[in-house]
PDB file of C-alpha atoms in Angstrom:
ATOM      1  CA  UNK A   1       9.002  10.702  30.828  1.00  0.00           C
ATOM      2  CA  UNK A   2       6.622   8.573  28.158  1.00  0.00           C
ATOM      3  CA  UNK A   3      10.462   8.125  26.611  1.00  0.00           C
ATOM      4  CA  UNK A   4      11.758   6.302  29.660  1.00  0.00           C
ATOM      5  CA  UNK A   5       9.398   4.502  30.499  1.00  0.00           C
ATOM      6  CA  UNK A   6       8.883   3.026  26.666  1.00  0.00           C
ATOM      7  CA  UNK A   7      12.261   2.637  26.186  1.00  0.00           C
ATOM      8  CA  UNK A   8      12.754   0.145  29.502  1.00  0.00           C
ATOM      9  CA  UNK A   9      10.068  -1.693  28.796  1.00  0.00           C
ATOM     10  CA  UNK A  10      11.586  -2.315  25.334  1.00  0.00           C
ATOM     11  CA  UNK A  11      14.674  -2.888  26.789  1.00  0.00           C
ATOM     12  CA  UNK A  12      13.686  -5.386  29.514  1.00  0.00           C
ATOM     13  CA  UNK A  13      11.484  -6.947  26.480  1.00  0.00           C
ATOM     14  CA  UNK A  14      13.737  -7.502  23.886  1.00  0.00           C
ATOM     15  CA  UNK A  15      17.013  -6.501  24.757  1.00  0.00           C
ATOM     16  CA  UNK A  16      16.356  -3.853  22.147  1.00  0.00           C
ATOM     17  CA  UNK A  17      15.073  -0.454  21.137  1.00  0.00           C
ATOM     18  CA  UNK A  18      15.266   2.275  18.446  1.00  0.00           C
ATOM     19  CA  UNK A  19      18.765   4.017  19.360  1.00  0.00           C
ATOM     20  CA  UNK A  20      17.217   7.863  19.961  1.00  0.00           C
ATOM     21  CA  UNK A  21      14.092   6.610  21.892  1.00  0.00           C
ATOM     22  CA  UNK A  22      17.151   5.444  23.898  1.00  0.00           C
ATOM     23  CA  UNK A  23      19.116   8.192  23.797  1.00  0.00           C
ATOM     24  CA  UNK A  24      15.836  10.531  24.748  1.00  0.00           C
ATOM     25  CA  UNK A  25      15.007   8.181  27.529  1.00  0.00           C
ATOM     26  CA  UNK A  26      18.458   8.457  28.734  1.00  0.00           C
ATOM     27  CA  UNK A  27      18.659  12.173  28.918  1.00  0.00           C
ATOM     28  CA  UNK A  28      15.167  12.443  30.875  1.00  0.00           C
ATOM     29  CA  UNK A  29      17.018  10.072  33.174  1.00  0.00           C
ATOM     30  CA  UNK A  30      19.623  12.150  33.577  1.00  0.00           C
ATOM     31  CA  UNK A  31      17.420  14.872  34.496  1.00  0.00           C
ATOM     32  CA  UNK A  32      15.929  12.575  37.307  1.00  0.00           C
ATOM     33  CA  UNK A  33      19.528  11.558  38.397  1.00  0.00           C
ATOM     34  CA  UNK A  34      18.893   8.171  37.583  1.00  0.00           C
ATOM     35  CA  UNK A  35      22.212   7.463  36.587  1.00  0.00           C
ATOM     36  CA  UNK A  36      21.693   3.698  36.818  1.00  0.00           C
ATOM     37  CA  UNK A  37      19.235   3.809  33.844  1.00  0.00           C
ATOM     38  CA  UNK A  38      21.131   6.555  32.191  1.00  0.00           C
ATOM     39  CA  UNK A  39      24.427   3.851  31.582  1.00  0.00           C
ATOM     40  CA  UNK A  40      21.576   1.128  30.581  1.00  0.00           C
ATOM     41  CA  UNK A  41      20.109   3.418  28.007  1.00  0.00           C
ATOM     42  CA  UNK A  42      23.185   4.778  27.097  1.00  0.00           C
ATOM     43  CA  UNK A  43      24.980   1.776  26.870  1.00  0.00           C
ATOM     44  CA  UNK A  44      21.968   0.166  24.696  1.00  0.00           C
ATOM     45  CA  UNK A  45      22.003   3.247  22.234  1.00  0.00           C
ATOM     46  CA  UNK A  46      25.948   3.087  22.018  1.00  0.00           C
ATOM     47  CA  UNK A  47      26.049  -0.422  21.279  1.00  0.00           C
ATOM     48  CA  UNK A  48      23.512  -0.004  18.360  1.00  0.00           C
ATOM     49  CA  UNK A  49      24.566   3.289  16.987  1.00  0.00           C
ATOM     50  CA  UNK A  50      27.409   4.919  18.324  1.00  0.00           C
ATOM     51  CA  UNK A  51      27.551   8.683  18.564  1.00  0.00           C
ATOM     52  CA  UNK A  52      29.737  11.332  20.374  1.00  0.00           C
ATOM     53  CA  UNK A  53      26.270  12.337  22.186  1.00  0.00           C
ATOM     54  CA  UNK A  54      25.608   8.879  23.412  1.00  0.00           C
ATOM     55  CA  UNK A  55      28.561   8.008  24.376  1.00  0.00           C
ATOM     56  CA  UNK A  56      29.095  11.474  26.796  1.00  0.00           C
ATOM     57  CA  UNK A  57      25.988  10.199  28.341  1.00  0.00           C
ATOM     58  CA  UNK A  58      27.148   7.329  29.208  1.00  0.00           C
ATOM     59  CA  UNK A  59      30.793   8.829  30.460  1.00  0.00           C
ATOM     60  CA  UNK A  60      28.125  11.265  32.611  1.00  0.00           C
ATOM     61  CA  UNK A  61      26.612   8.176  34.765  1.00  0.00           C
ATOM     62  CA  UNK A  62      29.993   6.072  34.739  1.00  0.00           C
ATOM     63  CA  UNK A  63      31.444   9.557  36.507  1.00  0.00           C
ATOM     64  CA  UNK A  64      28.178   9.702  38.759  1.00  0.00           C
ATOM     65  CA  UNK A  65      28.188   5.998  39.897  1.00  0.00           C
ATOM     66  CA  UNK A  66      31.726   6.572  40.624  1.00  0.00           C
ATOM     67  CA  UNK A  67      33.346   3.785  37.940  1.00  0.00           C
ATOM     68  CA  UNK A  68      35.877   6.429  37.109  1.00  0.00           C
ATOM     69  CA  UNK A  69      38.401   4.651  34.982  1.00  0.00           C
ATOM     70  CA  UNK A  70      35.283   3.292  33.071  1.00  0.00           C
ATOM     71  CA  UNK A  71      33.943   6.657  32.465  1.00  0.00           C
ATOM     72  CA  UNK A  72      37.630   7.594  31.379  1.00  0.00           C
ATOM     73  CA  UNK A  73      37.622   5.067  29.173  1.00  0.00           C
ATOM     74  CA  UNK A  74      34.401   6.561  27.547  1.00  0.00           C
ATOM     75  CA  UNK A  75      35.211   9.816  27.158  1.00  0.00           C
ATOM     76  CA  UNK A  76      38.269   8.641  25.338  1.00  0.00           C
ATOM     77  CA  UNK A  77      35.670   6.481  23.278  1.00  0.00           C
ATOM     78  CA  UNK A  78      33.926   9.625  22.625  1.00  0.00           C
ATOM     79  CA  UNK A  79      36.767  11.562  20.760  1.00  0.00           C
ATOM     80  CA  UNK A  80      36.925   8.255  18.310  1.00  0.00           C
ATOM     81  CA  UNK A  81      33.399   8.816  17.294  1.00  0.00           C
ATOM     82  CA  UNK A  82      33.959  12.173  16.835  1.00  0.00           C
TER      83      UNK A  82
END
């Protein structure tokens, strides 16, 4: 939870954070079913450091929030980085 909430506030700071404080903060979001902050921490991480990891994540929320061809389109992002 410390993750998340360090990880916004960098975020809403900056515009920037270390890419697995992201990542972290993004899978205790997940757990909460914040899938809103999961894409923005996701999304953040991804753009910094692209991984296979990160980029499921963020796939995971686009599916949730129902953008569907968007979290198509990162899945297919994901096999890339593999």
């Amino acid at each position: 939870e410390d993750a998340l909430r360090v990880a916004t506030w960098r975020l809403d700071a900056d515009g920037q954070a270390d890419p697995a404080l992201l990542e972290q903060a993004a899978v205790v979001a997940r757990a909460a079913h914040d899938f809103t902050a999961v894409e923005r921490l996701a999304r953040a991480a991804g753009r910094i450091a692209p991984t296979a990891s990160r980029t499921l994540l963020l796939g995971e929320a686009l599916y949730e929030l129902a953008a569907f061809d968007e979290a198509g389109i990162a899945h297919v992002e994901m096999l890339r980085v593999l």
